[in-house]
Structure formats: C-alpha cells, structure tokens
Coordinates of C-alpha atoms in Angstrom, one line a residue:
Chain D
M1 CA -0.5 0.0 -0.1
N2 CA 3.0 1.9 1.0
T3 CA 4.2 1.8 -2.3
L4 CA 1.2 2.0 -4.6
F5 CA 0.5 5.6 -3.0
I6 CA 4.9 6.4 -2.8
L7 CA 4.6 5.8 -7.5
I8 CA 1.4 6.8 -7.4
S9 CA 2.1 9.9 -5.8
P10 CA 4.0 12.6 -8.0
L11 CA 1.4 10.8 -10.5
V12 CA -1.6 13.8 -9.1
T13 CA 1.6 15.8 -7.8
P14 CA 1.3 18.9 -10.3
G15 CA 5.0 19.4 -11.0
I16 CA 6.2 23.6 -10.9
G17 CA 7.9 23.2 -14.4
L18 CA 5.1 22.3 -16.4
I19 CA 2.7 24.1 -14.9
F20 CA 4.6 27.5 -15.1
W21 CA 5.1 26.3 -19.4
T22 CA 1.6 25.3 -19.3
T23 CA 0.5 29.2 -18.6
L24 CA 2.7 30.4 -20.2
C25 CA 2.4 29.1 -23.3
F26 CA -1.5 28.3 -23.5
L27 CA -1.6 32.0 -22.9
L28 CA 1.2 32.9 -25.8
L29 CA -1.7 30.1 -28.2
I30 CA -4.5 32.4 -26.9
V31 CA -3.3 35.1 -28.1
L32 CA -1.4 34.4 -31.0
L33 CA -3.5 32.1 -32.7
G34 CA -6.9 33.8 -31.9
K35 CA -5.5 37.5 -33.1
Y36 CA -3.7 35.8 -36.4
A37 CA -5.9 32.8 -37.1
W38 CA -9.5 32.7 -35.1
K39 CA -10.3 35.9 -35.6
P40 CA -9.6 35.8 -39.5
I41 CA -11.1 32.4 -39.3
L42 CA -14.6 33.0 -37.9
G43 CA -15.0 36.2 -40.3
A44 CA -14.1 34.4 -43.2
I45 CA -16.6 31.8 -41.9
K46 CA -19.4 34.0 -41.0
E47 CA -18.7 36.4 -44.5
R48 CA -18.8 32.7 -46.8
E49 CA -22.5 32.1 -44.1
E50 CA -23.9 35.5 -44.6
G51 CA -22.8 35.2 -48.3
I52 CA -24.7 31.6 -48.8
T53 CA -27.2 33.2 -46.7
K54 CA -27.5 35.8 -48.8
A55 CA -27.3 34.3 -52.3
L56 CA -29.8 32.3 -51.1
E57 CA -32.2 34.8 -50.1
S58 CA -31.9 37.1 -53.7
A59 CA -32.7 33.7 -54.9
E60 CA -36.0 33.2 -53.2
K61 CA -36.5 36.9 -54.4
A62 CA -35.4 36.5 -57.9
K63 CA -38.0 33.8 -58.0
L64 CA -41.0 34.9 -56.9
E65 CA -39.6 37.9 -59.6
M66 CA -40.1 35.6 -61.7
K67 CA -43.4 34.5 -60.8
E68 CA -44.3 38.2 -60.8
L69 CA -42.9 38.5 -64.5
V70 CA -44.7 35.3 -65.5
A71 CA -48.0 36.7 -63.8
G72 CA -47.6 39.8 -65.9
N73 CA -47.1 38.2 -69.5
E74 CA -50.4 36.9 -68.8
K75 CA -52.0 39.0 -67.4
I76 CA -51.4 40.9 -70.7
L77 CA -52.3 38.0 -72.8
E78 CA -54.9 37.7 -71.4
Q79 CA -55.8 41.8 -71.9
A80 CA -54.7 41.4 -75.2
R81 CA -56.5 38.4 -76.0
A82 CA -59.8 40.2 -75.0
E83 CA -59.2 43.2 -76.8
R84 CA -58.6 40.7 -80.3
D85 CA -62.4 39.9 -79.0
A86 CA -63.7 42.8 -79.1
M87 CA -62.0 44.3 -81.6
L88 CA -63.8 40.8 -83.9
K89 CA -66.5 41.2 -82.3
K90 CA -66.9 45.3 -83.3
A91 CA -66.2 44.0 -87.1
R92 CA -68.5 41.4 -87.3
E93 CA -71.3 43.5 -86.4
T94 CA -70.1 46.5 -88.7
K95 CA -70.0 43.8 -91.7
D96 CA -73.3 42.7 -90.5
S97 CA -74.5 46.2 -90.5
I98 CA -73.4 47.4 -94.2
V99 CA -73.9 43.9 -95.7
N100 CA -77.9 44.9 -93.9
E101 CA -77.8 47.9 -95.0
A102 CA -76.6 46.8 -98.7
K103 CA -79.4 44.4 -98.7
A104 CA -82.1 46.8 -98.1
K105 CA -81.3 49.2 -100.2
S106 CA -80.6 47.4 -103.2
K107 CA -84.9 45.6 -101.9
T108 CA -86.1 49.0 -102.2
E109 CA -84.1 50.2 -104.9
A110 CA -85.7 46.5 -106.9
D111 CA -88.7 47.2 -105.3
R112 CA -88.4 50.5 -107.4
I113 CA -87.6 48.9 -110.2
L114 CA -90.0 46.5 -110.3
A115 CA -93.2 49.2 -109.7
S116 CA -92.2 51.0 -112.2
A117 CA -92.0 48.0 -114.6
R118 CA -95.3 47.1 -113.5
E119 CA -96.4 50.5 -114.0
Q120 CA -94.9 50.5 -117.9
I121 CA -96.3 47.1 -118.7
T122 CA -100.0 48.5 -116.9
N123 CA -100.2 51.4 -119.0
E124 CA -98.8 49.8 -122.0
K125 CA -101.5 46.9 -122.0
N126 CA -103.7 49.9 -121.7
A127 CA -102.9 51.4 -124.7
A128 CA -102.9 48.5 -126.6
I129 CA -105.7 47.5 -125.1
T130 CA -107.4 51.1 -126.3
E131 CA -105.5 50.1 -130.0
L132 CA -107.1 46.2 -130.3
K133 CA -110.7 48.1 -129.3
N134 CA -109.9 50.8 -131.8
Q135 CA -108.8 48.2 -134.7
V136 CA -111.7 45.5 -133.7
A137 CA -114.3 49.2 -133.9
T138 CA -112.5 50.4 -137.6
L139 CA -113.0 45.8 -138.5
S140 CA -116.6 45.6 -137.5
I141 CA -117.1 48.9 -139.1
E142 CA -116.1 47.9 -142.3
I143 CA -117.2 44.4 -141.5
A144 CA -121.0 45.8 -141.3
E145 CA -120.6 47.8 -144.5
K146 CA -118.9 44.9 -146.4
I147 CA -121.4 43.0 -145.3
L148 CA -124.3 46.2 -145.6
K149 CA -123.1 46.0 -149.5
S150 CA -123.8 42.7 -150.0
E151 CA -127.4 42.2 -148.3
L152 CA -128.5 44.8 -150.1
S153 CA -126.6 44.3 -153.3
S154 CA -130.0 42.9 -155.1
D155 CA -134.0 44.0 -154.2
E156 CA -134.6 40.4 -153.7
K157 CA -132.4 40.5 -151.5
Q158 CA -133.4 43.7 -149.7
K159 CA -136.1 41.9 -149.8
Q160 CA -135.7 39.1 -148.4
L161 CA -134.4 41.3 -145.1
V162 CA -137.5 43.2 -145.0
N163 CA -139.5 40.6 -144.8
T164 CA -137.9 38.8 -142.1
L165 CA -137.7 41.7 -140.5
M166 CA -141.5 42.7 -140.9
K167 CA -141.6 38.8 -139.2
D168 CA -140.2 40.3 -136.3
V169 CA -142.9 42.7 -135.8
N170 CA -145.4 40.5 -136.7
L171 CA -145.6 38.5 -133.7
N172 CA -145.6 41.2 -131.8
Chain C
M1 CA -15.0 -5.0 -42.8
S2 CA -15.8 -4.5 -39.0
K3 CA -17.0 -8.4 -39.2
R4 CA -13.1 -9.0 -40.7
T5 CA -11.5 -7.4 -37.9
L6 CA -13.5 -8.9 -35.0
F7 CA -12.4 -12.3 -36.5
L8 CA -9.3 -11.3 -36.6
T9 CA -9.6 -10.3 -33.2
V10 CA -10.9 -13.6 -31.8
F11 CA -7.8 -15.1 -34.0
L12 CA -5.4 -13.9 -32.3
I13 CA -6.8 -14.1 -28.6
L14 CA -7.9 -17.2 -28.9
S15 CA -4.3 -18.4 -31.2
G16 CA -2.3 -16.7 -27.7
L17 CA -4.4 -18.4 -25.6
F18 CA -3.4 -21.8 -26.6
S19 CA -0.2 -20.8 -27.6
A20 CA 0.5 -19.7 -24.3
K21 CA -1.0 -23.1 -23.0
I22 CA 1.5 -25.0 -24.9
S23 CA 4.4 -22.9 -23.6
A24 CA 3.4 -23.5 -20.5
S25 CA 3.2 -27.8 -21.1
E26 CA 6.6 -27.2 -23.0
P27 CA 9.8 -28.8 -21.5
V28 CA 11.5 -25.7 -19.4
E29 CA 14.0 -24.8 -22.0
P30 CA 12.9 -23.5 -24.5
E31 CA 11.1 -21.0 -22.3
V32 CA 14.7 -20.7 -19.9
S33 CA 15.5 -19.5 -23.4
A34 CA 13.7 -17.2 -24.5
H35 CA 13.7 -16.2 -20.9
D36 CA 17.4 -15.4 -21.5
S37 CA 16.5 -13.4 -24.8
L38 CA 14.7 -11.4 -22.9
K39 CA 16.9 -10.8 -20.1
S40 CA 20.1 -9.8 -23.1
G41 CA 17.5 -8.0 -25.0
A42 CA 16.1 -5.2 -23.9
A43 CA 17.0 -5.3 -20.2
H44 CA 20.7 -5.3 -19.2
H45 CA 21.1 -3.7 -15.3
E46 CA 17.2 -4.8 -14.3
A47 CA 18.4 -8.6 -15.6
K48 CA 21.1 -9.3 -12.0
E49 CA 17.8 -9.1 -10.6
G50 CA 16.0 -11.4 -12.3
K51 CA 13.0 -9.4 -14.0
I52 CA 11.8 -5.9 -14.7
D53 CA 10.0 -3.7 -12.7
M54 CA 6.6 -3.4 -15.1
T55 CA 5.4 -1.1 -12.3
K56 CA 7.7 0.7 -12.2
L57 CA 8.6 0.4 -16.6
A58 CA 4.6 2.0 -16.3
F59 CA 5.5 5.1 -14.1
E60 CA 8.5 6.1 -15.8
H61 CA 6.8 5.7 -19.0
I62 CA 3.6 8.1 -18.1
L63 CA 5.7 10.0 -15.7
D64 CA 7.3 13.4 -17.2
S65 CA 10.9 13.4 -17.3
H66 CA 14.6 15.2 -18.1
Y67 CA 15.3 12.4 -21.1
W68 CA 13.4 12.3 -24.8
H69 CA 13.8 7.9 -24.2
F70 CA 13.2 6.2 -27.6
W71 CA 14.6 2.9 -26.7
G72 CA 16.9 1.1 -24.7
E73 CA 18.3 0.7 -21.4
G74 CA 21.5 0.9 -19.8
E75 CA 24.5 1.2 -21.7
G76 CA 21.9 0.6 -25.3
T77 CA 20.0 3.4 -23.8
V78 CA 18.7 6.1 -26.1
A79 CA 17.7 8.8 -25.4
V80 CA 18.2 12.8 -26.0
A81 CA 18.8 14.7 -23.0
L82 CA 17.0 17.9 -22.1
P83 CA 17.9 21.3 -21.4
C84 CA 17.1 22.0 -17.1
I85 CA 16.5 25.6 -16.0
V86 CA 16.2 25.0 -11.7
Y87 CA 15.8 28.5 -10.0
S88 CA 17.1 28.1 -6.9
N89 CA 16.7 30.1 -3.4
T90 CA 20.5 30.6 -3.2
K91 CA 21.9 30.3 -6.6
G92 CA 19.4 31.8 -9.0
L93 CA 18.0 30.8 -12.2
Q94 CA 21.2 27.9 -13.1
F95 CA 20.6 26.0 -17.3
F96 CA 22.2 23.0 -17.9
S97 CA 21.8 19.5 -19.8
A98 CA 20.1 16.2 -18.0
S99 CA 23.2 14.4 -19.1
V100 CA 24.8 15.8 -16.2
F101 CA 22.8 13.0 -14.2
H102 CA 23.7 10.6 -16.5
H103 CA 19.8 9.1 -16.0
G104 CA 20.4 9.5 -12.3
H105 CA 22.9 8.1 -11.3
E106 CA 25.1 10.8 -10.7
A107 CA 24.8 13.9 -8.4
Y108 CA 25.0 16.5 -10.5
G109 CA 25.9 19.4 -7.0
D110 CA 23.8 19.2 -4.6
Y111 CA 21.1 18.2 -7.6
L112 CA 19.8 14.9 -7.8
L113 CA 17.6 13.7 -10.6
E114 CA 14.6 12.0 -9.0
E115 CA 12.3 11.4 -11.9
P116 CA 9.9 13.3 -12.9
N117 CA 11.7 16.2 -10.4
I118 CA 15.0 17.8 -9.5
V119 CA 16.0 17.7 -6.0
S120 CA 18.9 19.4 -3.8
N121 CA 20.7 17.7 -0.8
N122 CA 20.8 21.0 1.1
P123 CA 17.9 20.9 3.5
E124 CA 18.3 24.6 3.2
E125 CA 18.2 25.3 -1.0
K126 CA 14.6 25.4 -1.9
I127 CA 14.5 24.9 -5.2
Y128 CA 12.1 25.0 -7.8
D129 CA 11.8 23.0 -11.3
L130 CA 11.9 24.8 -14.9
S131 CA 13.3 22.3 -16.5
I132 CA 12.0 21.6 -20.4
T133 CA 11.1 18.5 -19.7
K134 CA 10.0 15.8 -22.3
N135 CA 6.3 17.5 -21.9
V136 CA 7.5 21.4 -22.2
V137 CA 9.0 20.1 -25.4
Q138 CA 5.5 18.1 -26.2
L139 CA 4.0 21.5 -25.3
L140 CA 6.1 23.6 -27.0
L141 CA 5.7 21.4 -30.5
S142 CA 2.3 20.7 -30.5
S143 CA 2.1 24.8 -30.1
A144 CA 3.7 25.7 -32.4
L145 CA 1.9 23.5 -35.1
L146 CA -1.6 24.6 -33.8
L147 CA 0.3 27.9 -34.7
W148 CA 0.3 26.7 -38.1
I149 CA -1.5 24.4 -38.9
F150 CA -4.4 27.8 -38.6
I151 CA -2.6 30.1 -38.9
S152 CA -1.7 28.9 -42.7
I153 CA -5.5 28.0 -42.6
A154 CA -6.1 31.4 -41.7
K155 CA -4.3 32.5 -45.2
A156 CA -5.4 30.1 -47.4
Y157 CA -9.1 31.8 -45.7
K158 CA -7.3 35.2 -47.2
N159 CA -5.8 34.3 -50.2
T160 CA -8.8 32.2 -52.0
G161 CA -11.6 34.7 -50.6
V162 CA -14.4 33.5 -49.0
T163 CA -16.7 32.5 -51.8
S164 CA -14.5 29.1 -52.7
A165 CA -14.7 25.9 -51.4
P166 CA -11.7 25.2 -48.7
T167 CA -9.3 22.9 -49.9
G168 CA -6.6 20.7 -47.9
K169 CA -6.5 21.3 -43.9
Q170 CA -8.8 23.6 -44.3
S171 CA -11.4 21.3 -45.4
F172 CA -10.6 18.9 -42.9
F173 CA -10.7 21.8 -39.2
E174 CA -13.6 24.0 -41.3
P175 CA -16.3 21.4 -40.1
L176 CA -14.6 21.3 -37.0
I177 CA -14.4 24.8 -36.3
T178 CA -18.0 25.3 -37.2
F179 CA -18.6 22.3 -34.5
V180 CA -17.0 23.8 -31.6
R181 CA -18.4 27.2 -32.8
D182 CA -22.0 26.3 -33.3
D183 CA -22.7 23.0 -31.6
I184 CA -19.8 23.1 -28.2
A185 CA -19.7 27.3 -27.8
K186 CA -23.7 29.2 -29.6
T187 CA -24.9 25.3 -28.1
N188 CA -24.1 26.5 -23.7
I189 CA -23.2 29.6 -24.1
G190 CA -26.2 31.0 -25.9
S191 CA -26.1 35.2 -27.3
K192 CA -23.0 35.8 -25.4
S193 CA -20.5 32.9 -27.5
D194 CA -19.1 34.4 -29.9
R195 CA -16.8 36.6 -26.9
F196 CA -15.4 33.5 -25.6
V197 CA -15.8 30.8 -29.6
P198 CA -12.2 31.7 -29.4
Y199 CA -10.8 30.5 -26.1
L200 CA -13.0 27.1 -26.6
L201 CA -11.2 26.3 -29.8
T202 CA -7.9 27.1 -28.6
V203 CA -8.3 25.2 -26.0
F204 CA -10.0 21.8 -28.0
F205 CA -7.7 21.4 -30.6
L206 CA -4.7 22.0 -27.9
I207 CA -6.3 18.7 -25.9
L208 CA -6.8 17.0 -29.0
I209 CA -3.6 17.6 -30.3
N210 CA -1.6 16.2 -27.6
N211 CA -4.1 14.0 -26.9
V212 CA -2.7 12.4 -30.3
L213 CA 0.5 13.0 -30.1
G214 CA 0.8 11.1 -26.5
M215 CA -0.3 8.1 -28.7
I216 CA 2.1 7.8 -31.4
P217 CA 4.8 5.6 -30.2
F218 CA 7.9 8.1 -27.9
G219 CA 4.8 11.2 -27.5
A220 CA 4.8 12.4 -24.1
N221 CA 2.0 12.4 -21.9
L222 CA 0.9 15.6 -21.6
T223 CA -2.9 15.7 -21.2
G224 CA -2.3 12.7 -19.3
N225 CA 0.1 15.2 -16.6
I226 CA -2.1 16.3 -13.6
A227 CA 0.0 19.5 -13.8
F228 CA -1.7 20.3 -17.2
T229 CA -5.1 19.5 -16.3
L230 CA -5.1 21.7 -13.7
V231 CA -3.9 24.6 -15.6
L232 CA -6.5 23.7 -18.1
S233 CA -8.9 23.6 -15.1
V234 CA -8.0 27.1 -13.7
F235 CA -8.3 28.9 -16.9
T236 CA -11.8 27.5 -16.5
L237 CA -12.0 28.7 -13.5
I238 CA -11.7 32.1 -13.4
L239 CA -12.9 32.7 -17.0
T240 CA -16.0 30.6 -15.2
N241 CA -16.4 33.3 -12.2
V242 CA -14.8 36.7 -13.8
N243 CA -17.8 36.0 -16.3
G244 CA -20.1 35.5 -13.6
N245 CA -23.5 38.3 -13.2
A246 CA -25.6 38.7 -10.9
N247 CA -28.0 35.9 -11.1
Y248 CA -25.1 33.1 -10.6
W249 CA -23.2 35.1 -7.9
K250 CA -27.3 35.1 -6.2
H251 CA -27.3 31.5 -7.0
I252 CA -24.3 31.0 -4.4
L253 CA -24.9 33.3 -2.0
L254 CA -28.4 33.8 -1.4
P255 CA -29.6 31.0 -2.8
P256 CA -33.2 29.5 -3.6
V257 CA -33.6 27.9 0.2
P258 CA -34.8 29.1 3.4
K259 CA -32.4 31.2 5.2
A260 CA -32.2 27.9 8.5
L261 CA -30.2 26.2 5.4
Y262 CA -27.9 29.1 4.6
I263 CA -25.0 28.1 7.1
M264 CA -25.8 24.8 4.5
M265 CA -25.6 25.6 1.1
I266 CA -23.8 29.0 0.9
P267 CA -20.4 27.2 1.4
L268 CA -21.1 23.8 -0.2
E269 CA -22.1 26.0 -3.1
I270 CA -19.0 27.8 -2.5
I271 CA -17.3 24.5 -2.5
G272 CA -19.3 23.2 -6.1
I273 CA -16.9 26.7 -7.7
F274 CA -14.1 24.8 -7.7
T275 CA -15.4 20.8 -8.0
K276 CA -16.6 21.3 -11.0
P277 CA -13.4 22.7 -12.8
F278 CA -11.6 19.6 -9.8
A279 CA -13.5 17.2 -11.2
L280 CA -12.8 18.6 -14.9
M281 CA -8.8 18.4 -14.3
I282 CA -9.4 14.7 -12.8
R283 CA -11.1 13.4 -16.1
L284 CA -8.8 14.9 -18.3
F285 CA -6.1 13.1 -16.8
A286 CA -7.5 10.4 -15.4
N287 CA -8.6 9.4 -18.4
M288 CA -5.9 9.9 -20.5
T289 CA -3.2 8.2 -18.3
A290 CA -5.9 5.2 -17.8
G291 CA -5.6 5.0 -21.7
H292 CA -1.1 4.4 -21.7
M293 CA -1.0 2.0 -18.2
I294 CA -3.1 0.2 -20.2
V295 CA -1.5 0.7 -23.1
I296 CA 2.1 -0.2 -21.5
S297 CA 0.1 -3.0 -18.5
L298 CA -0.8 -5.3 -22.1
I299 CA 2.9 -5.0 -23.8
G300 CA 4.6 -5.6 -20.0
L301 CA 2.4 -8.9 -20.6
I302 CA 4.7 -10.2 -22.3
F303 CA 7.7 -9.1 -20.1
M304 CA 5.5 -10.7 -17.1
F305 CA 5.0 -14.2 -18.3
E306 CA 8.5 -14.3 -19.8
T307 CA 6.9 -15.9 -22.6
L308 CA 7.2 -13.8 -27.0
L309 CA 3.8 -16.5 -27.3
I310 CA 1.8 -14.1 -24.9
S311 CA 2.3 -11.4 -27.9
P312 CA -0.9 -11.8 -29.9
V313 CA -2.7 -11.6 -26.8
S314 CA -1.0 -8.3 -25.9
V315 CA -0.6 -7.1 -29.6
A316 CA -4.3 -7.9 -30.2
F317 CA -6.2 -5.7 -27.0
T318 CA -3.4 -2.7 -27.4
L319 CA -4.6 -2.7 -31.0
F320 CA -7.9 -2.7 -30.0
I321 CA -7.3 -0.5 -26.7
D322 CA -5.4 2.0 -29.3
I323 CA -8.8 2.0 -31.0
L324 CA -10.3 3.2 -28.3
E325 CA -8.1 5.6 -27.3
C326 CA -8.4 7.3 -30.2
L327 CA -11.6 8.2 -29.9
V328 CA -10.8 9.0 -26.2
A329 CA -8.8 11.7 -27.7
I330 CA -11.2 13.4 -29.3
L331 CA -14.5 12.8 -26.4
Q332 CA -12.0 14.0 -24.4
A333 CA -11.0 17.2 -26.4
Y334 CA -15.1 17.3 -26.7
I335 CA -15.7 17.2 -22.7
F336 CA -13.1 19.0 -21.5
T337 CA -14.9 22.0 -24.3
L338 CA -18.4 21.1 -23.9
L339 CA -18.3 21.5 -19.7
T340 CA -16.3 24.5 -19.8
S341 CA -18.7 26.7 -22.1
L342 CA -21.6 24.9 -20.2
F343 CA -19.3 26.6 -17.0
I344 CA -19.1 29.5 -18.5
G345 CA -22.6 30.1 -19.9
S346 CA -24.5 28.8 -16.9
A347 CA -22.5 31.7 -15.1
C348 CA -23.4 34.4 -17.4
A349 CA -27.1 33.3 -19.1
D350 CA -29.5 34.9 -18.2
H351 CA -32.8 33.9 -15.1
H352 CA -34.8 31.8 -18.1
E353 CA -32.3 29.9 -19.5
E354 CA -30.2 29.3 -16.4
G355 CA -31.6 26.1 -15.5
H356 CA -32.1 24.7 -18.9
S357 CA -28.4 24.2 -18.5
E358 CA -27.2 23.1 -15.3
S359 CA -29.9 20.1 -15.4
D360 CA -26.8 19.7 -18.6
A361 CA -24.7 20.2 -16.7
Q362 CA -25.0 17.4 -14.1
E363 CA -27.0 15.1 -16.6
I364 CA -22.9 14.7 -17.9
L365 CA -21.6 15.2 -14.6

C-alpha cells in the first residue's frame, strides 16, 4: 500500500515547471491564435455563411420576381386576347350592319324598279287594249259595211230582209 | 470490414491463449532460453535482479522526464537529454543539460535527478524545477504545430477568398471549427458565445493535438499530466467566475432555500465553484493516464509472462485499446471544451436559461 502511494504521488502532484510552461504556452496560444488564426478564420466562415444566406435570399427574391413577371405576362396576354375578341366582335357587327344596309337598299331599289316596270307594263297593256279596241271597232265597221253592201246589193235580197224584219215585228 | 476485424481479434486472442498453454506444457529449456534472450536484449541492468520492474517501467512511461527516451536500457539507451532550468533561492537561475545526471546515476552538485523532479540534497536550499522536460517539449512542439496549422488556414481564407470551397487542411478543420462554434459554444453559452469561441477553440485543439501526439509511440503523456490539466481547469475556473453575472452570484450567496439552510448551502455552493473545474482536471488526467497505463500493462504482459508467445494477446488487446483511445482522445477534448462552455454559460446566462444549462451540466457530470 505504501509503495503504491509512493508510485502514485508523483502522478497526482503537479510539477511547478510544467504548470509554469503550460500557463505561458497557453496564454501565448490564446493571444497568437486569437489574433492571427481564429479572428480571420471565424470572420471568413461568418462572411461566407452570410454570403450564402444572402445568395439564397436573392435567389428566392428572383424566383418571386420571375413569378410576378410570368403573372404579368399572363395578364397582358389575357388583355390582348380580350382586346382582340372585342375588335373581332366589333368588326363582325360592322360587317353585318353594312351587309344589312346594302341588302335593304338593294331591296328598295329592286322594289322601286319592279313597281315602275309593273306600271309601265300596265300602261302599255292599256294602250294596247285601247288600240286593239279601236282596230276591232274599225274592222267591225268595215265588216258591217261590207256585209251591208253585199246584203243590199240586189232588190230581192232587200225584200227578203224587209220581210224577215217584218216577220219579227208581226209577232208583236 | 468490422466482421473481419472481429474475426482477426478473436483469432489472435485464441491463438495467443493456445500458444501460452502450449508453452506452459512444454519442457523447461525453451522457456529459459526465451527468458535469457529477453534479459540479454532489452533489460540489461534489471537482468541482474532477475525481472523487469514493470510497475516502475509503467510509471516512468506515464510520468514526465528530463530525458526524451526512445529505446534501450542501461548502456544501450537511446535518449535525448533535455535542458534543465532550476531556480534556487540561494543560487538563482541555473541552466544545464540533463546529461549531467547520467540517467539519475550521478549527482550534479547538490542536485539529484529523481524523476520526474530534480531535488536538492541541501536542506537549506529551496529549488523550483522549471526544466524543459519531455512534456514541455511536446507542449512547445504542439503549440508550434497549432500555430502553423491555423495561421496557414487563416492565410488560405485570405488568399482564396470566402467564395471558393475550402481545400486541404482548411476543409478538414473547418467542420471542427464550426462544430466548436455552433454545437459547443453557441448551444451552451447562448447569445454571448462569440466572445468565448476563440478561447474554446484553443482549448479544444490544444487538448486534441496533445491527446493524439500522446498516443503516437515516443510521444509524451502531456494531457495525462495533472499539471497540464490543472492549468486548463484553473483557466476555466477564472473565466467562469469573472464572467459570472448577478444571477450566478445570487444563486451561490442567496440560494433559493429556506434561510435556516444558508449555513449549509452557502459553503456547499462555494465548494461547488471549485469542484466543477476540479472534476474537469481529474477527468482529462485520469482518462488519458488510464489509457496509457492499460497499453503499457498489456505490452508488459510479454515481460511478465516472460514468453513471446503471449504477444498476440498483447498486440490484439493493445490494438483494441489504441482504437478506443483514438475515440477517447477526441471525446475528452470535446468533453473538456463542452463542460468549460457549459460552466461559462451557466455563469453568464440569463435567468430563464440558467436552469436549463445547469441541468445539462449535472446530467453530464
């Protein structure tokens, strides 16, 4: 037991020399490493981390902007489409109105032409009928004239006629 | 892969046991010859006493030394004598090489080398041994290594800019640095963590590098030395109490208990200030020392059994323990840093954060 104590005692007795040198070295290390190593290293790591964070943020931002841009484009397209539709509709309406107007106009013109034609026809017809009547009258007179001439060409025949006429009168 | 490793381990253990049995049942002569060869090889002067003193060897391995010992014993020793610095109240500062002691066999004036210390024969002289011992050499080397690694990394950041991906050392250490900053400092200290991150990084990497260097053959057991862990935990103690806010001191001096218990609670709380860093000191010291002790003991089995046939067992177990020690090396660096930040966090936390971090501390302790 005693030998064990003698063996262990130097193990747990801190030597003044090593305490001195450790303190010195440790303080020097803290100062030197702190100034020439940890400060720049930690600074650089921090800077990089901040850079990464910033890059991520700006990427996110760009994404949002892109989204907005796309949405804007969509909107403009939609607007253009609506405008086009409206224009088309208007054009169609104009065309229809022009066609209808033309149709109406041509119809009245046709009607007018028809009416005047019909009037002319009626006039011509009336004129023709009048002429025909005149000619028929003239013809009838000529025929009557000729018939009379032939009927009354001999005395016998004149007598006969008078007889026939007289017969008719006798009845009354 | 893991199945293969397991198989290999089991095989080595079984073959070791088997060969040990065979050697026990064999006639005496081969054992004697093995014994002789060991004696003639490694252990020159111990051979006269008949056996290697494994306990002494193990403690020599773990303790500090004024020599950087590589291999061999006695005449065949290959070791570097390190510079000695002694402050004496009578003679002032003295510088000399450890070679003057001839491995502790000779005295230098009044001074004797009784590893790990230099002591004086003169009862009136009081000396302080400030020698550059093996541990101090490793401390200096590791500090230089840390400075080189991290200053060159800092330069790499400056040269390549922050937008390019890290390469080489930079990419290896950056996750560790961010781990200490985010998961150790920020989690436990909270909003004020930025101030302590450089200190915590220094502690973490100093312990880590010395844990790793200690595992390499010929490396010194610096983090398993109580003087080293003492200094680090004293720094933790100072930092914790200097940064203690009103809440922290109120908790110690006016604890939330009935006034009658103050006579018991206040001394307990004051002791508590010191027990936390004390536990920190003991934990790192004991973990690292224990690991080294197990490894040297397993290797020592060969010398204790005095047969090379036990070596497969020793090697297999040493391999296993070494792999475990790799984990421990990282784990202990992490735990030391974590607990330091936890103590600082509980000292400077706002009231609502306090309860949370303290319960965490107790869980880990």
